[in-house]
Each structure stands twice: as structure tokens, then as C-alpha cells.
mmCIF file of C-alpha atoms in Angstrom:
data_model
loop_
_atom_site.group_PDB
_atom_site.id
_atom_site.type_symbol
_atom_site.label_atom_id
_atom_site.label_comp_id
_atom_site.label_asym_id
_atom_site.label_seq_id
_atom_site.Cartn_x
_atom_site.Cartn_y
_atom_site.Cartn_z
ATOM 1 C CA MET A 15 -5.066 -49.169 24.850
ATOM 2 C CA ARG A 16 -2.151 -47.015 23.690
ATOM 3 C CA LEU A 17 -1.925 -48.332 20.128
ATOM 4 C CA PRO A 18 -4.598 -49.815 17.865
ATOM 5 C CA GLN A 19 -4.986 -53.593 17.768
ATOM 6 C CA HIS A 20 -5.032 -53.473 13.961
ATOM 7 C CA ILE A 21 -3.569 -51.217 11.252
ATOM 8 C CA ASN A 22 -3.722 -51.330 7.468
ATOM 9 C CA THR A 23 -0.482 -52.842 6.210
ATOM 10 C CA ARG A 24 0.724 -55.597 3.920
ATOM 11 C CA GLU A 25 4.089 -56.028 5.610
ATOM 12 C CA LYS A 26 5.542 -56.293 9.092
ATOM 13 C CA VAL A 27 5.916 -52.876 10.680
ATOM 14 C CA ILE A 28 7.065 -51.308 13.933
ATOM 15 C CA VAL A 29 5.027 -48.246 14.920
ATOM 16 C CA VAL A 30 6.389 -45.703 17.414
ATOM 17 C CA ASP A 31 4.022 -43.076 18.834
ATOM 18 C CA PRO A 32 5.818 -40.392 20.890
ATOM 19 C CA ASN A 33 2.476 -38.960 22.041
ATOM 20 C CA VAL A 34 1.529 -42.073 23.997
ATOM 21 C CA HIS A 35 5.108 -43.285 24.654
ATOM 22 C CA ALA A 36 4.520 -46.640 22.997
ATOM 23 C CA TRP A 37 5.835 -48.914 20.266
ATOM 24 C CA GLY A 38 4.027 -51.779 18.591
ATOM 25 C CA ALA A 39 5.038 -54.653 16.318
ATOM 26 C CA TYR A 40 2.430 -55.507 13.697
ATOM 27 C CA ASP A 41 2.414 -58.594 11.509
ATOM 28 C CA ALA A 42 1.865 -58.486 7.739
ATOM 29 C CA ASN A 43 -1.900 -58.710 8.305
ATOM 30 C CA GLY A 44 -1.827 -55.586 10.475
ATOM 31 C CA ASN A 45 -2.397 -57.337 13.798
ATOM 32 C CA LEU A 46 -0.596 -56.052 16.892
ATOM 33 C CA ILE A 47 1.540 -58.907 18.201
ATOM 34 C CA ARG A 48 3.598 -57.120 20.855
ATOM 35 C CA ALA A 49 3.799 -53.602 22.284
ATOM 36 C CA GLY A 50 5.565 -51.727 25.019
ATOM 37 C CA LEU A 51 6.899 -48.513 26.469
ATOM 38 C CA ALA A 52 8.841 -46.197 24.136
ATOM 39 C CA THR A 53 10.910 -43.140 25.050
ATOM 40 C CA ALA A 54 11.468 -40.929 21.993
ATOM 41 C CA GLY A 55 13.587 -37.811 21.476
ATOM 42 C CA ASP A 56 13.342 -34.753 23.706
ATOM 43 C CA ASN A 57 12.029 -31.351 22.593
ATOM 44 C CA TRP A 58 15.370 -29.817 23.629
ATOM 45 C CA CYS A 59 18.723 -31.341 24.564
ATOM 46 C CA GLU A 60 20.712 -28.934 26.693
ATOM 47 C CA ASP A 61 24.050 -30.684 26.124
ATOM 48 C CA VAL A 62 23.888 -30.217 22.347
ATOM 49 C CA GLY A 63 21.846 -26.996 22.343
ATOM 50 C CA ARG A 64 19.177 -28.158 19.916
ATOM 51 C CA PRO A 65 15.941 -30.136 19.601
ATOM 52 C CA CYS A 66 16.427 -33.899 19.712
ATOM 53 C CA ARG A 67 13.029 -35.113 18.543
ATOM 54 C CA THR A 68 12.904 -38.453 16.780
ATOM 55 C CA ARG A 69 12.138 -37.681 13.144
ATOM 56 C CA ALA A 70 8.583 -38.594 12.161
ATOM 57 C CA GLY A 71 8.070 -40.601 8.994
ATOM 58 C CA SER A 72 8.434 -44.006 7.411
ATOM 59 C CA PHE A 73 11.852 -45.646 7.489
ATOM 60 C CA ARG A 74 13.527 -49.039 7.044
ATOM 61 C CA ILE A 75 15.839 -50.785 9.472
ATOM 62 C CA TYR A 76 19.274 -50.912 7.869
ATOM 63 C CA SER A 77 21.492 -52.134 10.723
ATOM 64 C CA LEU A 78 20.989 -54.653 13.524
ATOM 65 C CA GLY A 79 23.292 -54.713 16.551
ATOM 66 C CA SER A 80 24.015 -57.007 19.460
ATOM 67 C CA ALA A 81 23.633 -56.800 23.223
ATOM 68 C CA SER A 82 26.953 -54.907 23.331
ATOM 69 C CA CYS A 83 25.896 -52.077 20.979
ATOM 70 C CA LYS A 84 27.079 -48.649 22.218
ATOM 71 C CA SER A 85 26.529 -45.049 21.129
ATOM 72 C CA SER A 86 29.365 -43.521 19.140
ATOM 73 C CA ILE A 87 28.121 -40.026 20.088
ATOM 74 C CA TYR A 88 26.545 -39.894 23.569
ATOM 75 C CA PRO A 89 27.410 -39.013 26.192
ATOM 76 C CA LEU A 90 29.496 -36.199 24.797
ATOM 77 C CA PRO A 91 32.329 -35.990 23.939
ATOM 78 C CA ASN A 92 33.244 -39.639 23.267
ATOM 79 C CA GLY A 93 30.070 -41.720 23.333
ATOM 80 C CA GLY A 94 29.865 -45.108 24.986
ATOM 81 C CA ALA A 95 26.262 -45.137 26.252
ATOM 82 C CA PRO A 96 24.929 -48.717 26.174
ATOM 83 C CA MET A 97 22.330 -49.292 23.434
ATOM 84 C CA PRO A 98 21.665 -53.039 23.645
ATOM 85 C CA TYR A 99 20.040 -54.653 20.614
ATOM 86 C CA CYS A 100 20.274 -51.458 18.542
ATOM 87 C CA MET A 101 18.318 -51.343 15.278
ATOM 88 C CA PHE A 102 19.111 -48.257 13.213
ATOM 89 C CA PHE A 103 16.470 -46.843 10.870
ATOM 90 C CA ASN A 104 17.320 -43.159 10.226
ATOM 91 C CA GLY A 105 20.943 -42.059 10.311
ATOM 92 C CA ASN A 106 22.004 -42.171 13.954
ATOM 93 C CA GLN A 107 18.431 -42.772 15.144
ATOM 94 C CA GLY A 108 17.447 -46.262 16.128
ATOM 95 C CA LEU A 109 15.451 -48.487 18.423
ATOM 96 C CA HIS A 110 17.391 -49.954 21.356
ATOM 97 C CA GLY A 111 17.063 -51.326 24.830
ATOM 98 C CA SER A 112 17.589 -49.158 27.891
ATOM 99 C CA PRO A 113 17.011 -49.321 31.630
ATOM 100 C CA TYR A 114 15.986 -45.671 31.178
ATOM 101 C CA ALA A 115 12.889 -46.306 29.062
ATOM 102 C CA VAL A 116 10.411 -43.973 30.743
ATOM 103 C CA GLU A 117 6.980 -42.553 30.037
ATOM 104 C CA GLY A 118 8.310 -39.358 28.511
ATOM 105 C CA ASN A 119 10.367 -38.177 25.555
ATOM 106 C CA VAL A 120 13.827 -37.559 26.969
ATOM 107 C CA SER A 121 16.303 -39.226 24.584
ATOM 108 C CA HIS A 122 18.758 -37.676 22.131
ATOM 109 C CA GLY A 123 16.614 -38.981 19.255
ATOM 110 C CA CYS A 124 16.724 -42.748 19.540
ATOM 111 C CA VAL A 125 13.710 -44.740 20.667
ATOM 112 C CA ARG A 126 14.414 -46.412 23.996
ATOM 113 C CA MET A 127 12.590 -49.619 24.817
ATOM 114 C CA LYS A 128 12.780 -51.966 27.770
ATOM 115 C CA VAL A 129 15.782 -54.235 27.249
ATOM 116 C CA ASN A 130 13.707 -57.428 27.027
ATOM 117 C CA ASP A 131 11.427 -55.785 24.433
ATOM 118 C CA ALA A 132 14.411 -54.656 22.353
ATOM 119 C CA GLU A 133 15.880 -58.158 22.492
ATOM 120 C CA TRP A 134 12.573 -59.632 21.297
ATOM 121 C CA VAL A 135 12.205 -57.117 18.452
ATOM 122 C CA ARG A 136 15.847 -57.589 17.430
ATOM 123 C CA PHE A 137 15.793 -61.395 17.306
ATOM 124 C CA GLN A 138 12.131 -62.325 16.798
ATOM 125 C CA PHE A 139 10.748 -59.573 14.575
ATOM 126 C CA ALA A 140 13.123 -57.117 12.882
ATOM 127 C CA ARG A 141 15.182 -57.819 9.785
ATOM 128 C CA PRO A 142 17.068 -55.445 7.512
ATOM 129 C CA GLY A 143 14.324 -53.660 5.585
ATOM 130 C CA THR A 144 11.639 -53.951 8.279
ATOM 131 C CA LYS A 145 9.478 -50.834 8.143
ATOM 132 C CA VAL A 146 9.496 -48.412 11.080
ATOM 133 C CA ILE A 147 6.827 -45.713 11.260
ATOM 134 C CA VAL A 148 7.403 -42.875 13.723
ATOM 135 C CA ARG A 149 4.211 -40.910 14.232
ATOM 136 C CA PRO A 150 4.403 -37.110 14.590
ATOM 137 C CA TYR A 151 4.597 -35.574 18.049
#
């Protein structure tokens, strides 16, 4: 089990744990209702010459995108990387689908999920204001 079956919460929450490469959706009673593979930010991104770790902390989703969501930044210099079902929670950091969701932290800071998981979270779970907790590395 990568994530606990139950957490203490009084609201829906998405938990991302970069240490075990997993995300989980918890209902308002704290019960895990769905979980999957998560690829968080890399320790170092050569193309930008800096760490790219996903910032740890508690955030709120403020923007929900469609299947055609694309990065405005990556790849450098003009962006365009597909980010289906993007859900932004911290500046340019968000949850999104990717065929490159792997068991490792190799992103530029976003949290990659399998595309079908991102679609489920986007349409069946997340709303503007949904809490996202990113655990420390």
C-alpha cells in the first residue's frame, strides 16, 4: 500500500507523495476512493539549470483544463507539451495526464498522472477550491 486507506480530513483532498510516486483522492470522511501513479518534479532540470521539485505544502485547485490543455512553458523555448486534464494548484504547477507518468520524479514541477486517472480526477472529483496536499520529498 503506497498511501494510507484513511486520513484525517473534513473535506475532499488530493494527496501527492513524491517519495512513493503516488497520488490519492480522499473523500470528506478521509477514505481513499482512488489512487494511482504520480510523477513529481525532478531534483534538477538540466534545460533550465535549476531544481524542479514540486513544492510541498497545502494548496487549492484554482484552474481546471480540458483534454487539449498544453504547457505554455515546456519544452523550451515555446511550450506546447500536452497536459491533458490540467488542474493547476500552485502557480504553474498542476496535476495533469501524461503518457510519461513513471515511477520516478522527472517532471519540471507538475504532477504527472496516467491520462485516464487525470480525466477521472478532473471530471469526477476536483472542483475549484479542492485541496491538494503535496508531501515533502
